[in-house]
Amino acid sequence: MFTTILLFFATALAEIIGCFLPWLWLKKNGTPWLLVPAAVSLMLFVWLLTLHPAASGRVYAAYGGVYVVTALIWLRLVDGVRLSLYDWLGAGVAFCGMLIIVAGWGRA
């Protein structure tokens, strides 16, 4: 399960970077060259999703919980926004949901 969780975090990071770089270009007057690493990052994101051993719908559902946690960590570390108690609670609930789904892989 630990490997699956790490893979989910790598997947989420690839997705967030792939979406953040075009945002920098469009909203913060970044160079259009940001689209090149963004495209590579999004291709990595899609490839990483294929490495999971479960049916795609289960992978996407479980991944969503890790994405929530990763996005909030990004919000804190990259955007510098202080997280509220509700942010942490929501992340905890989402992460627990992911753990429950992953624990059931192979049992369904």
mmCIF file with all atom_site columns, N, CA, C and O in Angstrom, residues 35-83:
data_model
loop_
_atom_site.group_PDB
_atom_site.id
_atom_site.type_symbol
_atom_site.label_atom_id
_atom_site.label_alt_id
_atom_site.label_comp_id
_atom_site.label_asym_id
_atom_site.label_entity_id
_atom_site.label_seq_id
_atom_site.pdbx_PDB_ins_code
_atom_site.Cartn_x
_atom_site.Cartn_y
_atom_site.Cartn_z
_atom_site.occupancy
_atom_site.B_iso_or_equiv
_atom_site.pdbx_formal_charge
_atom_site.auth_seq_id
_atom_site.auth_comp_id
_atom_site.auth_asym_id
_atom_site.auth_atom_id
_atom_site.pdbx_PDB_model_num
ATOM 1   N N  . LEU A 1 35 ? 4.569   26.011 -21.525 1.00 0.00 ? 35 LEU A N  1
ATOM 2   C CA . LEU A 1 35 ? 3.659   24.984 -22.024 1.00 0.00 ? 35 LEU A CA 1
ATOM 3   C C  . LEU A 1 35 ? 4.386   23.686 -22.366 1.00 0.00 ? 35 LEU A C  1
ATOM 4   O O  . LEU A 1 35 ? 3.774   22.615 -22.329 1.00 0.00 ? 35 LEU A O  1
ATOM 5   N N  . VAL A 1 36 ? 5.668   23.772 -22.670 1.00 0.00 ? 36 VAL A N  1
ATOM 6   C CA . VAL A 1 36 ? 6.426   22.560 -23.019 1.00 0.00 ? 36 VAL A CA 1
ATOM 7   C C  . VAL A 1 36 ? 6.581   21.655 -21.799 1.00 0.00 ? 36 VAL A C  1
ATOM 8   O O  . VAL A 1 36 ? 6.170   20.488 -21.836 1.00 0.00 ? 36 VAL A O  1
ATOM 9   N N  . PRO A 1 37 ? 7.143   22.143 -20.672 1.00 0.00 ? 37 PRO A N  1
ATOM 10  C CA . PRO A 1 37 ? 7.216   21.253 -19.510 1.00 0.00 ? 37 PRO A CA 1
ATOM 11  C C  . PRO A 1 37 ? 5.839   20.897 -18.957 1.00 0.00 ? 37 PRO A C  1
ATOM 12  O O  . PRO A 1 37 ? 5.652   19.832 -18.371 1.00 0.00 ? 37 PRO A O  1
ATOM 13  N N  . ALA A 1 38 ? 4.858   21.774 -19.169 1.00 0.00 ? 38 ALA A N  1
ATOM 14  C CA . ALA A 1 38 ? 3.494   21.454 -18.726 1.00 0.00 ? 38 ALA A CA 1
ATOM 15  C C  . ALA A 1 38 ? 2.970   20.247 -19.482 1.00 0.00 ? 38 ALA A C  1
ATOM 16  O O  . ALA A 1 38 ? 2.388   19.332 -18.881 1.00 0.00 ? 38 ALA A O  1
ATOM 17  N N  . ALA A 1 39 ? 3.177   20.216 -20.782 1.00 0.00 ? 39 ALA A N  1
ATOM 18  C CA . ALA A 1 39 ? 2.718   19.083 -21.590 1.00 0.00 ? 39 ALA A CA 1
ATOM 19  C C  . ALA A 1 39 ? 3.434   17.802 -21.187 1.00 0.00 ? 39 ALA A C  1
ATOM 20  O O  . ALA A 1 39 ? 2.811   16.741 -21.067 1.00 0.00 ? 39 ALA A O  1
ATOM 21  N N  . VAL A 1 40 ? 4.727   17.897 -20.942 1.00 0.00 ? 40 VAL A N  1
ATOM 22  C CA . VAL A 1 40 ? 5.491   16.721 -20.505 1.00 0.00 ? 40 VAL A CA 1
ATOM 23  C C  . VAL A 1 40 ? 4.969   16.238 -19.156 1.00 0.00 ? 40 VAL A C  1
ATOM 24  O O  . VAL A 1 40 ? 4.795   15.035 -18.937 1.00 0.00 ? 40 VAL A O  1
ATOM 25  N N  . SER A 1 41 ? 4.702   17.162 -18.259 1.00 0.00 ? 41 SER A N  1
ATOM 26  C CA . SER A 1 41 ? 4.201   16.799 -16.943 1.00 0.00 ? 41 SER A CA 1
ATOM 27  C C  . SER A 1 41 ? 2.835   16.125 -17.029 1.00 0.00 ? 41 SER A C  1
ATOM 28  O O  . SER A 1 41 ? 2.571   15.151 -16.313 1.00 0.00 ? 41 SER A O  1
ATOM 29  N N  . LEU A 1 42 ? 1.975   16.614 -17.898 1.00 0.00 ? 42 LEU A N  1
ATOM 30  C CA . LEU A 1 42 ? 0.652   15.997 -18.054 1.00 0.00 ? 42 LEU A CA 1
ATOM 31  C C  . LEU A 1 42 ? 0.745   14.627 -18.716 1.00 0.00 ? 42 LEU A C  1
ATOM 32  O O  . LEU A 1 42 ? -0.026  13.717 -18.386 1.00 0.00 ? 42 LEU A O  1
ATOM 33  N N  . MET A 1 43 ? 1.711   14.451 -19.623 1.00 0.00 ? 43 MET A N  1
ATOM 34  C CA . MET A 1 43 ? 1.918   13.117 -20.199 1.00 0.00 ? 43 MET A CA 1
ATOM 35  C C  . MET A 1 43 ? 2.415   12.153 -19.123 1.00 0.00 ? 43 MET A C  1
ATOM 36  O O  . MET A 1 43 ? 1.988   10.997 -19.065 1.00 0.00 ? 43 MET A O  1
ATOM 37  N N  . LEU A 1 44 ? 3.298   12.629 -18.251 1.00 0.00 ? 44 LEU A N  1
ATOM 38  C CA . LEU A 1 44 ? 3.774   11.819 -17.137 1.00 0.00 ? 44 LEU A CA 1
ATOM 39  C C  . LEU A 1 44 ? 2.616   11.456 -16.218 1.00 0.00 ? 44 LEU A C  1
ATOM 40  O O  . LEU A 1 44 ? 2.492   10.312 -15.771 1.00 0.00 ? 44 LEU A O  1
ATOM 41  N N  . PHE A 1 45 ? 1.750   12.409 -15.955 1.00 0.00 ? 45 PHE A N  1
ATOM 42  C CA . PHE A 1 45 ? 0.566   12.180 -15.127 1.00 0.00 ? 45 PHE A CA 1
ATOM 43  C C  . PHE A 1 45 ? -0.284  11.038 -15.680 1.00 0.00 ? 45 PHE A C  1
ATOM 44  O O  . PHE A 1 45 ? -0.651  10.102 -14.962 1.00 0.00 ? 45 PHE A O  1
ATOM 45  N N  . VAL A 1 46 ? -0.565  11.073 -16.967 1.00 0.00 ? 46 VAL A N  1
ATOM 46  C CA . VAL A 1 46 ? -1.397  10.040 -17.591 1.00 0.00 ? 46 VAL A CA 1
ATOM 47  C C  . VAL A 1 46 ? -0.694  8.681  -17.526 1.00 0.00 ? 46 VAL A C  1
ATOM 48  O O  . VAL A 1 46 ? -1.311  7.660  -17.202 1.00 0.00 ? 46 VAL A O  1
ATOM 49  N N  . TRP A 1 47 ? 0.588   8.665  -17.804 1.00 0.00 ? 47 TRP A N  1
ATOM 50  C CA . TRP A 1 47 ? 1.341   7.407  -17.757 1.00 0.00 ? 47 TRP A CA 1
ATOM 51  C C  . TRP A 1 47 ? 1.352   6.839  -16.337 1.00 0.00 ? 47 TRP A C  1
ATOM 52  O O  . TRP A 1 47 ? 1.150   5.644  -16.138 1.00 0.00 ? 47 TRP A O  1
ATOM 53  N N  . LEU A 1 48 ? 1.557   7.699  -15.330 1.00 0.00 ? 48 LEU A N  1
ATOM 54  C CA . LEU A 1 48 ? 1.580   7.221  -13.946 1.00 0.00 ? 48 LEU A CA 1
ATOM 55  C C  . LEU A 1 48 ? 0.247   6.596  -13.543 1.00 0.00 ? 48 LEU A C  1
ATOM 56  O O  . LEU A 1 48 ? 0.218   5.615  -12.796 1.00 0.00 ? 48 LEU A O  1
ATOM 57  N N  . LEU A 1 49 ? -0.855  7.147  -14.044 1.00 0.00 ? 49 LEU A N  1
ATOM 58  C CA . LEU A 1 49 ? -2.163  6.570  -13.727 1.00 0.00 ? 49 LEU A CA 1
ATOM 59  C C  . LEU A 1 49 ? -2.285  5.137  -14.245 1.00 0.00 ? 49 LEU A C  1
ATOM 60  O O  . LEU A 1 49 ? -3.004  4.331  -13.672 1.00 0.00 ? 49 LEU A O  1
ATOM 61  N N  . THR A 1 50 ? -1.580  4.820  -15.317 1.00 0.00 ? 50 THR A N  1
ATOM 62  C CA . THR A 1 50 ? -1.679  3.472  -15.887 1.00 0.00 ? 50 THR A CA 1
ATOM 63  C C  . THR A 1 50 ? -0.889  2.440  -15.095 1.00 0.00 ? 50 THR A C  1
ATOM 64  O O  . THR A 1 50 ? -1.023  1.240  -15.348 1.00 0.00 ? 50 THR A O  1
ATOM 65  N N  . LEU A 1 51 ? -0.072  2.858  -14.160 1.00 0.00 ? 51 LEU A N  1
ATOM 66  C CA . LEU A 1 51 ? 0.776   1.924  -13.413 1.00 0.00 ? 51 LEU A CA 1
ATOM 67  C C  . LEU A 1 51 ? 0.068   1.266  -12.238 1.00 0.00 ? 51 LEU A C  1
ATOM 68  O O  . LEU A 1 51 ? 0.614   0.357  -11.627 1.00 0.00 ? 51 LEU A O  1
ATOM 69  N N  . HIS A 1 52 ? -1.122  1.722  -11.926 1.00 0.00 ? 52 HIS A N  1
ATOM 70  C CA . HIS A 1 52 ? -1.852  1.167  -10.787 1.00 0.00 ? 52 HIS A CA 1
ATOM 71  C C  . HIS A 1 52 ? -2.513  -0.157 -11.166 1.00 0.00 ? 52 HIS A C  1
ATOM 72  O O  . HIS A 1 52 ? -2.987  -0.324 -12.277 1.00 0.00 ? 52 HIS A O  1
ATOM 73  N N  . PRO A 1 53 ? -2.571  -1.089 -10.212 1.00 0.00 ? 53 PRO A N  1
ATOM 74  C CA . PRO A 1 53 ? -3.043  -2.445 -10.524 1.00 0.00 ? 53 PRO A CA 1
ATOM 75  C C  . PRO A 1 53 ? -4.559  -2.635 -10.500 1.00 0.00 ? 53 PRO A C  1
ATOM 76  O O  . PRO A 1 53 ? -5.026  -3.734 -10.763 1.00 0.00 ? 53 PRO A O  1
ATOM 77  N N  . ALA A 1 54 ? -5.317  -1.611 -10.203 1.00 0.00 ? 54 ALA A N  1
ATOM 78  C CA . ALA A 1 54 ? -6.769  -1.773 -10.075 1.00 0.00 ? 54 ALA A CA 1
ATOM 79  C C  . ALA A 1 54 ? -7.481  -1.244 -11.313 1.00 0.00 ? 54 ALA A C  1
ATOM 80  O O  . ALA A 1 54 ? -6.878  -0.601 -12.174 1.00 0.00 ? 54 ALA A O  1
ATOM 81  N N  . ALA A 1 55 ? -8.775  -1.505 -11.393 1.00 0.00 ? 55 ALA A N  1
ATOM 82  C CA . ALA A 1 55 ? -9.605  -0.985 -12.476 1.00 0.00 ? 55 ALA A CA 1
ATOM 83  C C  . ALA A 1 55 ? -9.552  0.543  -12.472 1.00 0.00 ? 55 ALA A C  1
ATOM 84  O O  . ALA A 1 55 ? -9.456  1.166  -11.407 1.00 0.00 ? 55 ALA A O  1
ATOM 85  N N  . SER A 1 56 ? -9.620  1.136  -13.645 1.00 0.00 ? 56 SER A N  1
ATOM 86  C CA . SER A 1 56 ? -9.414  2.581  -13.767 1.00 0.00 ? 56 SER A CA 1
ATOM 87  C C  . SER A 1 56 ? -10.345 3.407  -12.877 1.00 0.00 ? 56 SER A C  1
ATOM 88  O O  . SER A 1 56 ? -9.910  4.371  -12.258 1.00 0.00 ? 56 SER A O  1
ATOM 89  N N  . GLY A 1 57 ? -11.603 3.033  -12.782 1.00 0.00 ? 57 GLY A N  1
ATOM 90  C CA . GLY A 1 57 ? -12.528 3.795  -11.942 1.00 0.00 ? 57 GLY A CA 1
ATOM 91  C C  . GLY A 1 57 ? -12.124 3.811  -10.480 1.00 0.00 ? 57 GLY A C  1
ATOM 92  O O  . GLY A 1 57 ? -12.223 4.833  -9.803  1.00 0.00 ? 57 GLY A O  1
ATOM 93  N N  . ARG A 1 58 ? -11.638 2.681  -9.982  1.00 0.00 ? 58 ARG A N  1
ATOM 94  C CA . ARG A 1 58 ? -11.163 2.627  -8.593  1.00 0.00 ? 58 ARG A CA 1
ATOM 95  C C  . ARG A 1 58 ? -9.897  3.457  -8.421  1.00 0.00 ? 58 ARG A C  1
ATOM 96  O O  . ARG A 1 58 ? -9.704  4.123  -7.413  1.00 0.00 ? 58 ARG A O  1
ATOM 97  N N  . VAL A 1 59 ? -9.029  3.374  -9.413  1.00 0.00 ? 59 VAL A N  1
ATOM 98  C CA . VAL A 1 59 ? -7.796  4.173  -9.347  1.00 0.00 ? 59 VAL A CA 1
ATOM 99  C C  . VAL A 1 59 ? -8.144  5.647  -9.295  1.00 0.00 ? 59 VAL A C  1
ATOM 100 O O  . VAL A 1 59 ? -7.618  6.390  -8.463  1.00 0.00 ? 59 VAL A O  1
ATOM 101 N N  . TYR A 1 60 ? -9.058  6.103  -10.161 1.00 0.00 ? 60 TYR A N  1
ATOM 102 C CA . TYR A 1 60 ? -9.422  7.518  -10.177 1.00 0.00 ? 60 TYR A CA 1
ATOM 103 C C  . TYR A 1 60 ? -10.082 7.944  -8.869  1.00 0.00 ? 60 TYR A C  1
ATOM 104 O O  . TYR A 1 60 ? -9.830  9.035  -8.356  1.00 0.00 ? 60 TYR A O  1
ATOM 105 N N  . ALA A 1 61 ? -10.913 7.091  -8.324  1.00 0.00 ? 61 ALA A N  1
ATOM 106 C CA . ALA A 1 61 ? -11.593 7.423  -7.067  1.00 0.00 ? 61 ALA A CA 1
ATOM 107 C C  . ALA A 1 61 ? -10.590 7.547  -5.918  1.00 0.00 ? 61 ALA A C  1
ATOM 108 O O  . ALA A 1 61 ? -10.633 8.503  -5.145  1.00 0.00 ? 61 ALA A O  1
ATOM 109 N N  . ALA A 1 62 ? -9.700  6.578  -5.819  1.00 0.00 ? 62 ALA A N  1
ATOM 110 C CA . ALA A 1 62 ? -8.699  6.621  -4.749  1.00 0.00 ? 62 ALA A CA 1
ATOM 111 C C  . ALA A 1 62 ? -7.725  7.777  -4.964  1.00 0.00 ? 62 ALA A C  1
ATOM 112 O O  . ALA A 1 62 ? -7.342  8.469  -4.021  1.00 0.00 ? 62 ALA A O  1
ATOM 113 N N  . TYR A 1 63 ? -7.335  7.996  -6.205  1.00 0.00 ? 63 TYR A N  1
ATOM 114 C CA . TYR A 1 63 ? -6.405  9.079  -6.533  1.00 0.00 ? 63 TYR A CA 1
ATOM 115 C C  . TYR A 1 63 ? -6.961  10.432 -6.090  1.00 0.00 ? 63 TYR A C  1
ATOM 116 O O  . TYR A 1 63 ? -6.223  11.300 -5.640  1.00 0.00 ? 63 TYR A O  1
ATOM 117 N N  . GLY A 1 64 ? -8.270  10.596 -6.200  1.00 0.00 ? 64 GLY A N  1
ATOM 118 C CA . GLY A 1 64 ? -8.889  11.859 -5.810  1.00 0.00 ? 64 GLY A CA 1
ATOM 119 C C  . GLY A 1 64 ? -8.570  12.253 -4.378  1.00 0.00 ? 64 GLY A C  1
ATOM 120 O O  . GLY A 1 64 ? -8.346  13.425 -4.078  1.00 0.00 ? 64 GLY A O  1
ATOM 121 N N  . GLY A 1 65 ? -8.535  11.274 -3.481  1.00 0.00 ? 65 GLY A N  1
ATOM 122 C CA . GLY A 1 65 ? -8.212  11.571 -2.081  1.00 0.00 ? 65 GLY A CA 1
ATOM 123 C C  . GLY A 1 65 ? -6.791  12.085 -1.918  1.00 0.00 ? 65 GLY A C  1
ATOM 124 O O  . GLY A 1 65 ? -6.537  13.039 -1.177  1.00 0.00 ? 65 GLY A O  1
ATOM 125 N N  . VAL A 1 66 ? -5.864  11.475 -2.627  1.00 0.00 ? 66 VAL A N  1
ATOM 126 C CA . VAL A 1 66 ? -4.466  11.915 -2.549  1.00 0.00 ? 66 VAL A CA 1
ATOM 127 C C  . VAL A 1 66 ? -4.307  13.266 -3.247  1.00 0.00 ? 66 VAL A C  1
ATOM 128 O O  . VAL A 1 66 ? -3.537  14.112 -2.802  1.00 0.00 ? 66 VAL A O  1
ATOM 129 N N  . TYR A 1 67 ? -5.048  13.480 -4.324  1.00 0.00 ? 67 TYR A N  1
ATOM 130 C CA . TYR A 1 67 ? -4.974  14.757 -5.024  1.00 0.00 ? 67 TYR A CA 1
ATOM 131 C C  . TYR A 1 67 ? -5.377  15.908 -4.097  1.00 0.00 ? 67 TYR A C  1
ATOM 132 O O  . TYR A 1 67 ? -4.736  16.961 -4.090  1.00 0.00 ? 67 TYR A O  1
ATOM 133 N N  . VAL A 1 68 ? -6.426  15.706 -3.317  1.00 0.00 ? 68 VAL A N  1
ATOM 134 C CA . VAL A 1 68 ? -6.882  16.740 -2.385  1.00 0.00 ? 68 VAL A CA 1
ATOM 135 C C  . VAL A 1 68 ? -5.760  17.105 -1.418  1.00 0.00 ? 68 VAL A C  1
ATOM 136 O O  . VAL A 1 68 ? -5.454  18.286 -1.194  1.00 0.00 ? 68 VAL A O  1
ATOM 137 N N  . VAL A 1 69 ? -5.114  16.093 -0.847  1.00 0.00 ? 69 VAL A N  1
ATOM 138 C CA . VAL A 1 69 ? -4.024  16.333 0.103   1.00 0.00 ? 69 VAL A CA 1
ATOM 139 C C  . VAL A 1 69 ? -2.867  17.048 -0.586  1.00 0.00 ? 69 VAL A C  1
ATOM 140 O O  . VAL A 1 69 ? -2.326  18.038 -0.067  1.00 0.00 ? 69 VAL A O  1
ATOM 141 N N  . THR A 1 70 ? -2.484  16.573 -1.757  1.00 0.00 ? 70 THR A N  1
ATOM 142 C CA . THR A 1 70 ? -1.363  17.157 -2.484  1.00 0.00 ? 70 THR A CA 1
ATOM 143 C C  . THR A 1 70 ? -1.655  18.605 -2.881  1.00 0.00 ? 70 THR A C  1
ATOM 144 O O  . THR A 1 70 ? -0.781  19.475 -2.774  1.00 0.00 ? 70 THR A O  1
ATOM 145 N N  . ALA A 1 71 ? -2.863  18.872 -3.329  1.00 0.00 ? 71 ALA A N  1
ATOM 146 C CA . ALA A 1 71 ? -3.230  20.232 -3.719  1.00 0.00 ? 71 ALA A CA 1
ATOM 147 C C  . ALA A 1 71 ? -3.163  21.188 -2.533  1.00 0.00 ? 71 ALA A C  1
ATOM 148 O O  . ALA A 1 71 ? -2.714  22.338 -2.668  1.00 0.00 ? 71 ALA A O  1
ATOM 149 N N  . LEU A 1 72 ? -3.573  20.724 -1.364  1.00 0.00 ? 72 LEU A N  1
ATOM 150 C CA . LEU A 1 72 ? -3.502  21.587 -0.178  1.00 0.00 ? 72 LEU A CA 1
ATOM 151 C C  . LEU A 1 72 ? -2.057  21.805 0.264   1.00 0.00 ? 72 LEU A C  1
ATOM 152 O O  . LEU A 1 72 ? -1.699  22.912 0.687   1.00 0.00 ? 72 LEU A O  1
ATOM 153 N N  . ILE A 1 73 ? -1.233  20.786 0.153   1.00 0.00 ? 73 ILE A N  1
ATOM 154 C CA . ILE A 1 73 ? 0.198   20.966 0.461   1.00 0.00 ? 73 ILE A CA 1
ATOM 155 C C  . ILE A 1 73 ? 0.811   21.957 -0.524  1.00 0.00 ? 73 ILE A C  1
ATOM 156 O O  . ILE A 1 73 ? 1.591   22.836 -0.144  1.00 0.00 ? 73 ILE A O  1
ATOM 157 N N  . TRP A 1 74 ? 0.455   21.838 -1.802  1.00 0.00 ? 74 TRP A N  1
ATOM 158 C CA . TRP A 1 74 ? 0.913   22.792 -2.818  1.00 0.00 ? 74 TRP A CA 1
ATOM 159 C C  . TRP A 1 74 ? 0.455   24.205 -2.456  1.00 0.00 ? 74 TRP A C  1
ATOM 160 O O  . TRP A 1 74 ? 1.232   25.166 -2.551  1.00 0.00 ? 74 TRP A O  1
ATOM 161 N N  . LEU A 1 75 ? -0.806  24.334 -2.062  1.00 0.00 ? 75 LEU A N  1
ATOM 162 C CA . LEU A 1 75 ? -1.349  25.636 -1.674  1.00 0.00 ? 75 LEU A CA 1
ATOM 163 C C  . LEU A 1 75 ? -0.507  26.266 -0.578  1.00 0.00 ? 75 LEU A C  1
ATOM 164 O O  . LEU A 1 75 ? -0.210  27.460 -0.604  1.00 0.00 ? 75 LEU A O  1
ATOM 165 N N  . ARG A 1 76 ? -0.096  25.451 0.382   1.00 0.00 ? 76 ARG A N  1
ATOM 166 C CA . ARG A 1 76 ? 0.703   25.960 1.504   1.00 0.00 ? 76 ARG A CA 1
ATOM 167 C C  . ARG A 1 76 ? 2.137   26.281 1.080   1.00 0.00 ? 76 ARG A C  1
ATOM 168 O O  . ARG A 1 76 ? 2.650   27.363 1.352   1.00 0.00 ? 76 ARG A O  1
ATOM 169 N N  . LEU A 1 77 ? 2.785   25.325 0.410   1.00 0.00 ? 77 LEU A N  1
ATOM 170 C CA . LEU A 1 77 ? 4.213   25.473 0.117   1.00 0.00 ? 77 LEU A CA 1
ATOM 171 C C  . LEU A 1 77 ? 4.507   26.392 -1.069  1.00 0.00 ? 77 LEU A C  1
ATOM 172 O O  . LEU A 1 77 ? 5.464   27.165 -1.027  1.00 0.00 ? 77 LEU A O  1
ATOM 173 N N  . VAL A 1 78 ? 3.710   26.323 -2.116  1.00 0.00 ? 78 VAL A N  1
ATOM 174 C CA . VAL A 1 78 ? 3.984   27.106 -3.325  1.00 0.00 ? 78 VAL A CA 1
ATOM 175 C C  . VAL A 1 78 ? 3.254   28.453 -3.292  1.00 0.00 ? 78 VAL A C  1
ATOM 176 O O  . VAL A 1 78 ? 3.854   29.491 -3.583  1.00 0.00 ? 78 VAL A O  1
ATOM 177 N N  . ASP A 1 79 ? 1.986   28.427 -2.937  1.00 0.00 ? 79 ASP A N  1
ATOM 178 C CA . ASP A 1 79 ? 1.208   29.657 -2.927  1.00 0.00 ? 79 ASP A CA 1
ATOM 179 C C  . ASP A 1 79 ? 1.331   30.424 -1.613  1.00 0.00 ? 79 ASP A C  1
ATOM 180 O O  . ASP A 1 79 ? 0.915   31.571 -1.532  1.00 0.00 ? 79 ASP A O  1
ATOM 181 N N  . GLY A 1 80 ? 1.852   29.774 -0.581  1.00 0.00 ? 80 GLY A N  1
ATOM 182 C CA . GLY A 1 80 ? 2.063   30.452 0.696   1.00 0.00 ? 80 GLY A CA 1
ATOM 183 C C  . GLY A 1 80 ? 0.802   30.736 1.483   1.00 0.00 ? 80 GLY A C  1
ATOM 184 O O  . GLY A 1 80 ? 0.791   31.609 2.353   1.00 0.00 ? 80 GLY A O  1
ATOM 185 N N  . VAL A 1 81 ? -0.270  30.003 1.205   1.00 0.00 ? 81 VAL A N  1
ATOM 186 C CA . VAL A 1 81 ? -1.532  30.222 1.904   1.00 0.00 ? 81 VAL A CA 1
ATOM 187 C C  . VAL A 1 81 ? -1.570  29.337 3.149   1.00 0.00 ? 81 VAL A C  1
ATOM 188 O O  . VAL A 1 81 ? -1.313  28.140 3.085   1.00 0.00 ? 81 VAL A O  1
ATOM 189 N N  . ARG A 1 82 ? -1.884  29.938 4.257   1.00 0.00 ? 82 ARG A N  1
ATOM 190 C CA . ARG A 1 82 ? -1.995  29.187 5.508   1.00 0.00 ? 82 ARG A CA 1
ATOM 191 C C  . ARG A 1 82 ? -3.265  28.339 5.470   1.00 0.00 ? 82 ARG A C  1
ATOM 192 O O  . ARG A 1 82 ? -4.349  28.826 5.146   1.00 0.00 ? 82 ARG A O  1
ATOM 193 N N  . LEU A 1 83 ? -3.125  27.061 5.807   1.00 0.00 ? 83 LEU A N  1
ATOM 194 C CA . LEU A 1 83 ? -4.267  26.150 5.780   1.00 0.00 ? 83 LEU A CA 1
ATOM 195 C C  . LEU A 1 83 ? -5.067  26.249 7.065   1.00 0.00 ? 83 LEU A C  1
ATOM 196 O O  . LEU A 1 83 ? -4.507  26.418 8.153   1.00 0.00 ? 83 LEU A O  1
#
